Coordinates of C-alpha atoms in Angstrom, one line a residue:
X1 CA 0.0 0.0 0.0
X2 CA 1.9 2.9 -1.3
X3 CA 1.9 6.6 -3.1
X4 CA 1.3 6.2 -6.7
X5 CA 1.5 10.3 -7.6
X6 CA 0.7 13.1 -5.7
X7 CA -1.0 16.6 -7.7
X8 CA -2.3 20.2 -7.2
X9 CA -3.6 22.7 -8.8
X10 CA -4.0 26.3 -7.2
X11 CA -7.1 26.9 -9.9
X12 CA -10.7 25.5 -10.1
X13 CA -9.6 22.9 -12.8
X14 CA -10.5 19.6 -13.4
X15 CA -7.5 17.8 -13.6
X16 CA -4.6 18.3 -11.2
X17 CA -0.6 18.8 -12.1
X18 CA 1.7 15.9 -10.7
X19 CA 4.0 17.5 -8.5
X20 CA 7.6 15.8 -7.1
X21 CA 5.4 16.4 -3.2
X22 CA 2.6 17.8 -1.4
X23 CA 2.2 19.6 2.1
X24 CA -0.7 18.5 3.9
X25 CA -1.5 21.3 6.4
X26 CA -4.0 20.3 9.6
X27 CA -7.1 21.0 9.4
X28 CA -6.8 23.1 6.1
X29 CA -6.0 20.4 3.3
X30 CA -3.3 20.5 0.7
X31 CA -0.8 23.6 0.5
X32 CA -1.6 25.8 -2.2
X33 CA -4.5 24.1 -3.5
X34 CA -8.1 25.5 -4.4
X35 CA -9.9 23.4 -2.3
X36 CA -7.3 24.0 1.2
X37 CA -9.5 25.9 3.6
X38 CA -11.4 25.2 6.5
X39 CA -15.0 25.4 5.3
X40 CA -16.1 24.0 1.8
X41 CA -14.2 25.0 -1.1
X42 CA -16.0 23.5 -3.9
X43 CA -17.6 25.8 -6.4
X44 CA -21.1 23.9 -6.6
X45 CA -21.7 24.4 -2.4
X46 CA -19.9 27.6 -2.2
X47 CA -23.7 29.7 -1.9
X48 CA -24.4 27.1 1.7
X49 CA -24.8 29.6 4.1
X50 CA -23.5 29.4 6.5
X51 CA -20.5 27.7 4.8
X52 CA -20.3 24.0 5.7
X53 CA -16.9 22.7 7.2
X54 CA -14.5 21.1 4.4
X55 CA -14.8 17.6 4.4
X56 CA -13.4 17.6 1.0
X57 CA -9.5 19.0 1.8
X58 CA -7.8 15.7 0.8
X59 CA -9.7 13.7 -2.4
X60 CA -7.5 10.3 -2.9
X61 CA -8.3 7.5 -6.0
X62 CA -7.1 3.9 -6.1
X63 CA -4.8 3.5 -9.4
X64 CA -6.4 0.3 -9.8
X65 CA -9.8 2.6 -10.8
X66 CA -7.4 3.8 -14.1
X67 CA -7.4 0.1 -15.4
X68 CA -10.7 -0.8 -14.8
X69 CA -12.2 2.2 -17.0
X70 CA -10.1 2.0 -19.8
X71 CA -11.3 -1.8 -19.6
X72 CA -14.6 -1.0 -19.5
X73 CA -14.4 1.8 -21.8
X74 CA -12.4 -0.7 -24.4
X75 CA -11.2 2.4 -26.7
X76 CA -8.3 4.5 -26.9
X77 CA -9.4 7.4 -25.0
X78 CA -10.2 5.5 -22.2
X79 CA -6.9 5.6 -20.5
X80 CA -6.6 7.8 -17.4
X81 CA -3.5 9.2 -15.8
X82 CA -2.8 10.4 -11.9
X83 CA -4.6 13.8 -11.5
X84 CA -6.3 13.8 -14.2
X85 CA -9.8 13.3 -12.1
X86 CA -9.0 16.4 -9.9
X87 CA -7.2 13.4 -7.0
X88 CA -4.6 14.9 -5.0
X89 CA -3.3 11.8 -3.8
X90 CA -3.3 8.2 -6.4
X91 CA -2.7 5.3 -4.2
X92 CA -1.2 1.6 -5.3
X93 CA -2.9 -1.4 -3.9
X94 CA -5.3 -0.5 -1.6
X95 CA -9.2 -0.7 -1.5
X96 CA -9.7 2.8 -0.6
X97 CA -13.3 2.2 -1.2
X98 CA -14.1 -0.3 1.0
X99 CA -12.4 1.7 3.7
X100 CA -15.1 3.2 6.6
X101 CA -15.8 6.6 7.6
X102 CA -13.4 7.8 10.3
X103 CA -10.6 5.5 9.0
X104 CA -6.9 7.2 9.6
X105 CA -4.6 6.8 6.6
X106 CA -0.8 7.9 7.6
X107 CA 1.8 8.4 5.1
X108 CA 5.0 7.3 6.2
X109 CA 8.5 7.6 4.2
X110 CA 10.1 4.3 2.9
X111 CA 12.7 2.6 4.8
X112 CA 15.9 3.7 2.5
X113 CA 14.1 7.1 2.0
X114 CA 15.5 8.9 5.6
X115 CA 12.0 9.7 6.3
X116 CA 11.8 10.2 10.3
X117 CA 8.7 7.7 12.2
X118 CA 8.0 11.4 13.9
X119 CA 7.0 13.2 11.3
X120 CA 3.9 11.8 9.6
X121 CA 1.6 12.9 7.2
X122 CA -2.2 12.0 8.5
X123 CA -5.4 12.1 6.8
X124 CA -8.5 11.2 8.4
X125 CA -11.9 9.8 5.2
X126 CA -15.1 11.5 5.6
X127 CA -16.7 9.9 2.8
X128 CA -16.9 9.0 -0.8
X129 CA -16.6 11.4 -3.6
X130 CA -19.7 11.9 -5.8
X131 CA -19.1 11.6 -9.6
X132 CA -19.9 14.6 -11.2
X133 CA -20.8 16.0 -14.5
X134 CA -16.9 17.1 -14.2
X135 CA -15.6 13.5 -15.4
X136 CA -18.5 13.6 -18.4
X137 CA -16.9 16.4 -19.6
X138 CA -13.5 15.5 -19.2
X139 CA -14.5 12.2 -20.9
X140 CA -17.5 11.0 -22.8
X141 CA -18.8 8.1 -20.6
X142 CA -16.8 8.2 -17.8
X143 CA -18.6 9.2 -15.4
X144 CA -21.3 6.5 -15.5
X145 CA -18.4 4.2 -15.5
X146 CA -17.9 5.9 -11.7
X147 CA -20.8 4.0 -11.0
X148 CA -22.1 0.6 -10.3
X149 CA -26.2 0.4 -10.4
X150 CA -28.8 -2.0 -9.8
X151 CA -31.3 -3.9 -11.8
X152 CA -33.4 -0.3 -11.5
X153 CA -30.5 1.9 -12.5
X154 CA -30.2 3.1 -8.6
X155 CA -26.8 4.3 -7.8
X156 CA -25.9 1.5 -5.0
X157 CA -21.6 2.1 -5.1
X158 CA -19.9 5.5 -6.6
X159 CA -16.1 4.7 -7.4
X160 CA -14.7 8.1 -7.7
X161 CA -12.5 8.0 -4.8
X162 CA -12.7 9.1 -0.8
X163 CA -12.3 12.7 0.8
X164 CA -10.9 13.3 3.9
X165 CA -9.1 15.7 5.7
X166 CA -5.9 16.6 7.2
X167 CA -5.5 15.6 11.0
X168 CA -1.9 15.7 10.7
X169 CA 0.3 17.8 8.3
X170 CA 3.5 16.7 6.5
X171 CA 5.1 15.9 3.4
X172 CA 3.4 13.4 1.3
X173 CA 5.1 11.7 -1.8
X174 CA 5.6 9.1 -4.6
X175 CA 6.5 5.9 -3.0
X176 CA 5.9 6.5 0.6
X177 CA 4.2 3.8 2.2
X178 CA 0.4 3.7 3.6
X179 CA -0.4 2.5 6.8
X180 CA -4.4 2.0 8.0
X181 CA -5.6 2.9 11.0
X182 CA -9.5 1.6 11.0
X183 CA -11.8 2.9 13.6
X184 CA -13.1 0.3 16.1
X185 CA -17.0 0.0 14.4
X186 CA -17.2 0.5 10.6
X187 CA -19.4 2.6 9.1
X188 CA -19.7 2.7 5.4
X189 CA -18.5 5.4 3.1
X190 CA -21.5 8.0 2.3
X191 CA -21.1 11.0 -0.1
X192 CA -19.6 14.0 1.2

C-alpha cells in the first residue's frame, strides 16, 4: 500500500498537475491548492450559508480505478493518468473504497528514503466522492463508468474516490508507504 503520484492545482480545474510532493497542512488540506480551507471550497456548495466545514481537503483514488475504465471503456481514450480526475493523492494497492468513515490513513517515508517515524503525514476519510458532470466532460462516458447500479438503475456504489481531511500535516510523496488505521466500528462510506 503505497503513493502512486501526488498533484495540485491552485485553480478550479478539473485535472490536477503531478508534482515531485505535497504539504498536507491540519485541518486546512493540501498547501496551495483550491480546495485548502477550513470550510467548503467547492464551487457547486460555495452559496451554503452558512458555509459547511470542508470535508473535501484531501480527495485520494485507487490507481487500480485507471485500469478498470479504460477496460470498461475498451477504446483508446479511455486511459486515465494520476490527477487527471481532480485526486490529489493516487494510491497503489489499496481498496480505498471499501475503507469506513473515520478510518486514519498515515503516510509514512520508505525505509531507504530517511524519512523520520515522527513526522507523519495524516489524513482522516469523511466519505466517498460523488461523480460529477466534471468527469463527463472531461471524458464521454466516464462518469457512468464511476458507477455501479442496480437492476433499477439506482446508484448502489460510486467509485470516484474518498475525501478526507488533514489531521496531521507533512510531506506526502511518490512511494511513501500507507499505513491503515481503521476505527473500532465501521461505518460505510456516504457522499460527502
Amino acid at each position: 500500500m503505497s503513493v502512486l503520484a501526488v498533484s495540485t492545482s491552485a485553480n478550479h480545474v478539473f485535472s490536477k498537475t503531478n508534482q515531485p510532493s505535497i504539504t498536507l497542512i491540519a485541518g486546512l488540506g493540501v498547501e496551495g491548492d483550491c480546495h485548502a480551507g477550513t470550510t467548503v471550497q467547492h464551487r457547486s456548495r460555495l452559496k451554503i450559508r452558512p458555509p459547511p466545514p470542508n470535508l473535501r481537503q484531501v480527495h485520494l483514488i485507487q490507481s487500480e480505478l485507471f485500469g478498470q475504465v479504460q477496460d470498461m471503456m475498451n477504446h483508446e481514450d479511455g486511459s486515465v493518468l494520476p490527477g487527471q480526475l481532480g485526486e490529489n493523492i493516487t494510491t497503489l494497492g489499496i481498496d480505498l473504497l471499501g475503507l469506513g468513515e473515520g478510518t486514519l490513513l498515515r503516510f509514512v517515508a520508505g525505509e531507504d528514503d530517511g524519512g523520520r517515524s515522527d513526522e507523519v503525514a495524516a489524513v482522516r476519510i469523511m466519505g466517498l466522492r460523488n461523480p460529477c458532470p466534471q468527469i463527463e466532460k472531461f471524458r464521454k462516458g466516464l462518469q457512468e463508468q464511476c458507477l455501479v447500479r442496480d437492476d433499477e438503475r439506482k446508484i448502489v456504489a460510486r467509485k470516484a474516490g474518498i475525501m478526507g481531511v488533514v489531521e496531521a500535516g507533512g510531506i506526502v510523496k511518490p512511494g511513501m508507504r500507507i499505513l491503515v488505521e481503521r476505527p473500532e466500528s465501521f461505518n460505510p462510506l456516504g457522499c460527502v
